[in-house]
Amino acid sequence: MLILTIGGEHIANLEGNLRIRNNKRIIWIIGITVFLLECMAGYYYNVYVEYYHSDGISRVANAFYVLYSRNPHLGAIGFVWTPLPSMIDLGFLLLYPWIPAMATKGIAGMLMSAIFASLTASILVGAFIKRGIPRLYAVIFTLLYSLNPMVFIFGFNGLSDAPFIFFVILSIIYFLNWVDEHKLGNLVVVSFALTLAFWCRYEAVPFAFSMAIGCVIIAMLVSRNAASPNEGDIRYKWSWAEGILTIIVTPLCYSIILWVLFNMIIMHNPLYFLNGDYSNTAQIQGHLSSSIYVAMVNTPVKACIFALKKILVFSAPLIAILIIKLLNHRLWRWDTLILLGMFISIPMLQVIMLVKGTTLGWLRYFMYVFPVAFAWLPYELSKVKRKWVFIIPVTGMILNFIILSYVITQPTIAPDENTFLKNTFKQHNQTYYDEKQFSDIAVYLDENYPNSNILVDSFSAYLIILKTQFPRRLYISSDYYFNEAISDPQKYGVSYILIPKPGSSSVISVINNAYPNLFEHGAEWAELVRDFGSKWRLYKVIRKTGGNIQ
């Protein structure tokens, strides 16, 4: 009898180990598959088509300045956007001397996005399996999410969305693990996931606030595992909630304070990232003349309606979860309120910014509700007793796949994402030709002025800087004496000044601000050398400015 018992335990252990190995194999296969698919798509656009998302390639440029500018230093990474995506790009850019395409083709940014897209797929399929969802369903759900066209695009375009989404999903998964298990380690993961999400995007702040509220709700109103001497003692529960909040928000608050200090010490303005020369507010001012955005300024109702329309195209997974909750008699529970709070937290920030006139409300800014709802799905399905209910979220994900496949074909709804379709199969839009001109300018400068010091604002010229073979001869915005070189180019050895045509909504140039008439009318101290399609002009510095800023 003892032998049979031992033999049975041994077989059970073998089966358990085999199950764990199979689960790990599935996680690895899904992650590697998504990574390879993202890299293939990224290679097609970045290398074959030579089309890059402007914000994605500018993230690569920020990292490039740290290593290969005239004055290499970590502060060159910039103080407008939180720097984690560009910090990761730095690792790939170390290969630039041997693989120039890491910078010139934006491969560093593409790899960064693809890695986080694959990590997201891995943790999602792992979360489904851990929650006891059949492996087939786990794979189907994960692929329906990862290959959704809206999500897939952000897995190779070099933007900050892929890492941000990864950390948001990671925080939700471990938050829900804590809800069920009450293990301190889960909260620690949540706190650092929220912190790293902040170092990717500012939207982490309202999302972290919603999660902190969720923790308080669980601690005060839901949990029955507090191990208190008097389980109903409100003071004990509040002290427990305080401890949870301390774990959750301390790293995030420290990061926010650190970011403000960096801005104050280095840029001499603690809120430089909000109101500096290159801040989001400064970048969008030229776009806000549109009647659509003007109508929403100081009009919360119109801003909410605008946001709701954007949110609805991503809402099928949330609706599916709410239907499951209704069928499972779990709709009127506190966790439903927590889910809805997380769901609306990031869009509410956009509503506030629309009312204040500080955002364009692009579709991708509302995309985050999709991964938030989807990350909740493994937890909700684990509470389902009737397996036929699984067909509801499968249907929701398929419906969302169809909706977003249509949405990205509509330039009026998703102009940012639609540009990828417009630059497919050798069909190009104006953005492609504008960026192509940057390559032509870089080639011209390399061929004619390889040893001349050229002053240029990197905000608009980032592609020129990435494409040139001699980046150290350029005076750019992150260099130590850039502002002084603008005031007295000849004193700082500047031979030429390259400036964009002023007036465009997407052009910010402190050189143009200093010399507003230079592009159109020239100056006594500068001679026009080359006009690049009436959009860029190269001037030769022939004498001192004399201190007369025109």
Short mmCIF file of C-alpha atoms in Angstrom, two decimals, residues 56-274:
data_model
loop_
_atom_site.label_atom_id
_atom_site.label_comp_id
_atom_site.label_asym_id
_atom_site.label_seq_id
_atom_site.Cartn_x
_atom_site.Cartn_y
_atom_site.Cartn_z
CA GLY A 56 9.18 56.84 -32.72
CA ILE A 57 12.27 57.87 -34.66
CA SER A 58 12.65 61.00 -32.52
CA ARG A 59 12.87 58.72 -29.44
CA VAL A 60 15.80 57.00 -31.16
CA ALA A 61 17.30 60.41 -31.92
CA ASN A 62 17.11 61.40 -28.24
CA ALA A 63 19.14 58.32 -27.37
CA PHE A 64 21.51 58.98 -30.28
CA TYR A 65 22.44 62.44 -28.93
CA VAL A 66 23.57 60.84 -25.66
CA LEU A 67 26.26 58.83 -27.46
CA TYR A 68 27.16 60.50 -30.73
CA SER A 69 26.50 64.26 -30.54
CA ARG A 70 29.09 67.03 -30.25
CA ASN A 71 28.75 66.92 -26.44
CA PRO A 72 27.74 63.37 -25.46
CA HIS A 73 26.03 63.33 -22.06
CA LEU A 74 23.05 61.60 -20.48
CA GLY A 75 21.09 64.86 -20.18
CA ALA A 76 20.95 64.98 -23.98
CA ILE A 77 18.19 62.37 -23.78
CA GLY A 78 15.79 65.25 -23.17
CA PHE A 79 13.45 66.51 -20.47
CA VAL A 80 10.09 66.69 -22.21
CA TRP A 81 9.20 63.00 -22.36
CA THR A 82 10.09 60.56 -19.62
CA PRO A 83 13.17 58.72 -20.89
CA LEU A 84 12.81 54.95 -20.35
CA PRO A 85 12.07 54.04 -24.02
CA SER A 86 15.07 56.07 -25.20
CA MET A 87 17.21 54.58 -22.42
CA ILE A 88 16.45 51.14 -23.82
CA ASP A 89 17.22 52.41 -27.34
CA LEU A 90 20.65 53.38 -26.00
CA GLY A 91 21.64 49.74 -25.61
CA PHE A 92 20.95 49.00 -29.26
CA LEU A 93 22.64 52.22 -30.42
CA LEU A 94 25.92 51.00 -28.98
CA LEU A 95 26.03 48.90 -32.15
CA TYR A 96 25.70 52.00 -34.38
CA PRO A 97 29.40 52.12 -35.44
CA TRP A 98 29.02 48.60 -36.87
CA ILE A 99 25.30 48.65 -37.73
CA PRO A 100 24.38 52.24 -38.76
CA ALA A 101 20.79 51.16 -39.47
CA MET A 102 20.22 51.05 -35.70
CA ALA A 103 19.98 54.84 -35.97
CA THR A 104 19.55 55.69 -39.64
CA LYS A 105 16.65 53.25 -40.10
CA GLY A 106 15.32 53.43 -36.56
CA ILE A 107 15.99 49.74 -35.93
CA ALA A 108 16.81 50.46 -32.27
CA GLY A 109 13.30 51.79 -31.67
CA MET A 110 11.72 48.94 -33.60
CA LEU A 111 13.55 46.35 -31.48
CA MET A 112 12.58 48.16 -28.28
CA SER A 113 8.89 48.07 -29.19
CA ALA A 114 9.03 44.46 -30.41
CA ILE A 115 10.63 43.26 -27.18
CA PHE A 116 7.89 44.80 -25.06
CA ALA A 117 5.16 43.55 -27.39
CA SER A 118 6.52 40.01 -27.01
CA LEU A 119 6.86 40.38 -23.23
CA THR A 120 3.26 41.57 -23.07
CA ALA A 121 2.08 38.52 -25.01
CA SER A 122 4.10 36.25 -22.72
CA ILE A 123 2.74 37.61 -19.45
CA LEU A 124 -0.81 37.56 -20.82
CA VAL A 125 -0.75 33.93 -21.90
CA GLY A 126 0.94 33.12 -18.59
CA ALA A 127 -1.81 34.92 -16.67
CA PHE A 128 -4.53 32.95 -18.47
CA ILE A 129 -2.79 29.64 -17.78
CA LYS A 130 -2.12 30.49 -14.13
CA ARG A 131 -5.81 31.28 -13.69
CA GLY A 132 -6.74 27.81 -14.92
CA ILE A 133 -7.97 28.84 -18.36
CA PRO A 134 -7.51 26.03 -20.91
CA ARG A 135 -4.29 26.52 -22.87
CA LEU A 136 -6.10 26.65 -26.20
CA TYR A 137 -8.24 29.55 -25.01
CA ALA A 138 -5.18 31.20 -23.47
CA VAL A 139 -3.38 31.14 -26.83
CA ILE A 140 -6.47 32.29 -28.79
CA PHE A 141 -7.13 35.23 -26.48
CA THR A 142 -3.50 36.31 -26.45
CA LEU A 143 -3.14 36.18 -30.24
CA LEU A 144 -6.42 38.03 -30.75
CA TYR A 145 -4.99 40.78 -28.58
CA SER A 146 -1.38 40.85 -29.83
CA LEU A 147 -2.29 40.65 -33.52
CA ASN A 148 -5.06 43.21 -33.28
CA PRO A 149 -3.99 45.77 -35.91
CA MET A 150 -4.08 48.71 -33.53
CA VAL A 151 -1.95 46.90 -30.95
CA PHE A 152 0.32 45.30 -33.53
CA ILE A 153 1.34 48.63 -35.09
CA PHE A 154 2.62 49.86 -31.74
CA GLY A 155 4.72 46.74 -31.40
CA PHE A 156 7.19 47.92 -34.03
CA ASN A 157 6.87 51.71 -34.48
CA GLY A 158 9.35 52.70 -31.76
CA LEU A 159 6.88 54.71 -29.69
CA SER A 160 6.56 54.59 -25.92
CA ASP A 161 3.19 52.81 -26.05
CA ALA A 162 4.51 49.23 -26.13
CA PRO A 163 6.57 49.50 -22.91
CA PHE A 164 3.86 51.57 -21.23
CA ILE A 165 1.19 48.99 -22.05
CA PHE A 166 3.45 46.19 -20.82
CA PHE A 167 3.88 47.79 -17.40
CA VAL A 168 0.18 48.68 -17.15
CA ILE A 169 -0.84 45.08 -17.90
CA LEU A 170 1.82 43.75 -15.52
CA SER A 171 0.49 45.96 -12.73
CA ILE A 172 -3.12 44.82 -13.31
CA ILE A 173 -2.21 41.13 -13.38
CA TYR A 174 -0.29 41.34 -10.11
CA PHE A 175 -2.90 43.58 -8.51
CA LEU A 176 -5.53 40.93 -9.20
CA ASN A 177 -3.16 38.24 -7.94
CA TRP A 178 -2.93 40.24 -4.71
CA VAL A 179 -6.72 40.51 -4.54
CA ASP A 180 -6.93 36.70 -4.46
CA GLU A 181 -3.71 35.80 -2.65
CA HIS A 182 -2.90 38.81 -0.42
CA LYS A 183 0.82 38.26 -0.92
CA LEU A 184 3.02 41.27 -0.27
CA GLY A 185 5.26 40.37 -3.21
CA ASN A 186 2.40 41.02 -5.63
CA LEU A 187 2.06 44.60 -4.37
CA VAL A 188 5.79 45.18 -4.72
CA VAL A 189 5.59 44.16 -8.39
CA VAL A 190 2.59 46.48 -8.85
CA SER A 191 4.45 49.44 -7.33
CA PHE A 192 7.51 49.07 -9.54
CA ALA A 193 5.39 48.36 -12.63
CA LEU A 194 3.53 51.64 -12.07
CA THR A 195 6.82 53.45 -11.54
CA LEU A 196 8.33 52.13 -14.76
CA ALA A 197 5.08 52.96 -16.56
CA PHE A 198 5.59 56.57 -15.45
CA TRP A 199 9.10 56.55 -16.90
CA CYS A 200 7.42 55.68 -20.21
CA ARG A 201 4.37 57.96 -20.24
CA TYR A 202 2.73 60.52 -17.95
CA GLU A 203 -0.61 58.69 -18.21
CA ALA A 204 0.74 56.36 -15.54
CA VAL A 205 -0.13 58.98 -12.91
CA PRO A 206 -3.95 58.92 -13.25
CA PHE A 207 -3.86 55.17 -13.78
CA ALA A 208 -1.81 54.69 -10.59
CA PHE A 209 -4.30 56.89 -8.74
CA SER A 210 -7.18 54.65 -9.84
CA MET A 211 -5.25 51.57 -8.74
CA ALA A 212 -4.47 53.13 -5.36
CA ILE A 213 -8.20 53.79 -4.89
CA GLY A 214 -8.84 50.16 -5.84
CA CYS A 215 -6.41 48.97 -3.16
CA VAL A 216 -8.18 51.08 -0.53
CA ILE A 217 -11.55 49.65 -1.58
CA ILE A 218 -10.22 46.09 -1.31
CA ALA A 219 -8.62 46.74 2.07
CA MET A 220 -11.53 48.61 3.61
CA LEU A 221 -14.63 47.02 2.09
CA VAL A 222 -13.84 43.69 0.47
CA SER A 223 -11.00 41.81 2.12
CA ARG A 224 -11.67 39.23 4.80
CA ASN A 225 -8.04 38.14 5.14
CA ALA A 226 -6.60 40.98 7.12
CA ALA A 227 -5.76 38.72 10.08
CA SER A 228 -6.93 41.44 12.46
CA PRO A 229 -7.88 40.73 16.08
CA ASN A 230 -11.18 42.45 15.34
CA GLU A 231 -11.97 41.99 11.70
CA GLY A 232 -14.57 44.74 11.75
CA ASP A 233 -12.24 47.29 13.38
CA ILE A 234 -12.19 50.24 10.99
CA ARG A 235 -8.97 51.63 12.47
CA TYR A 236 -7.14 48.38 11.85
CA LYS A 237 -8.37 48.21 8.25
CA TRP A 238 -7.41 51.82 7.65
CA SER A 239 -3.90 51.21 8.99
CA TRP A 240 -3.66 48.21 6.69
CA ALA A 241 -4.84 50.35 3.77
CA GLU A 242 -2.20 52.96 4.64
CA GLY A 243 0.48 50.28 4.52
CA ILE A 244 -0.73 49.12 1.13
CA LEU A 245 -0.76 52.68 -0.22
CA THR A 246 2.75 53.24 1.07
CA ILE A 247 3.97 50.24 -0.92
CA ILE A 248 2.03 51.20 -4.04
CA VAL A 249 2.77 54.91 -4.36
CA THR A 250 6.18 55.48 -2.75
CA PRO A 251 8.37 54.51 -5.76
CA LEU A 252 6.06 56.45 -8.10
CA CYS A 253 6.06 59.59 -5.95
CA TYR A 254 9.84 59.38 -5.62
CA SER A 255 10.13 59.15 -9.43
CA ILE A 256 7.88 62.16 -9.98
CA ILE A 257 9.89 64.23 -7.49
CA LEU A 258 13.13 63.07 -9.12
CA TRP A 259 11.87 64.05 -12.58
CA VAL A 260 10.88 67.53 -11.36
CA LEU A 261 14.29 67.92 -9.70
CA PHE A 262 16.08 66.91 -12.90
CA ASN A 263 14.09 69.54 -14.80
CA MET A 264 14.86 72.18 -12.17
CA ILE A 265 18.57 71.44 -11.84
CA ILE A 266 19.43 70.88 -15.51
CA MET A 267 16.81 72.93 -17.38
CA HIS A 268 16.37 75.55 -14.61
CA ASN A 269 12.62 75.07 -14.70
CA PRO A 270 10.94 72.39 -12.54
CA LEU A 271 8.00 72.28 -14.95
CA TYR A 272 10.04 72.40 -18.14
CA PHE A 273 8.40 69.17 -19.31
CA LEU A 274 5.04 70.96 -19.12
#
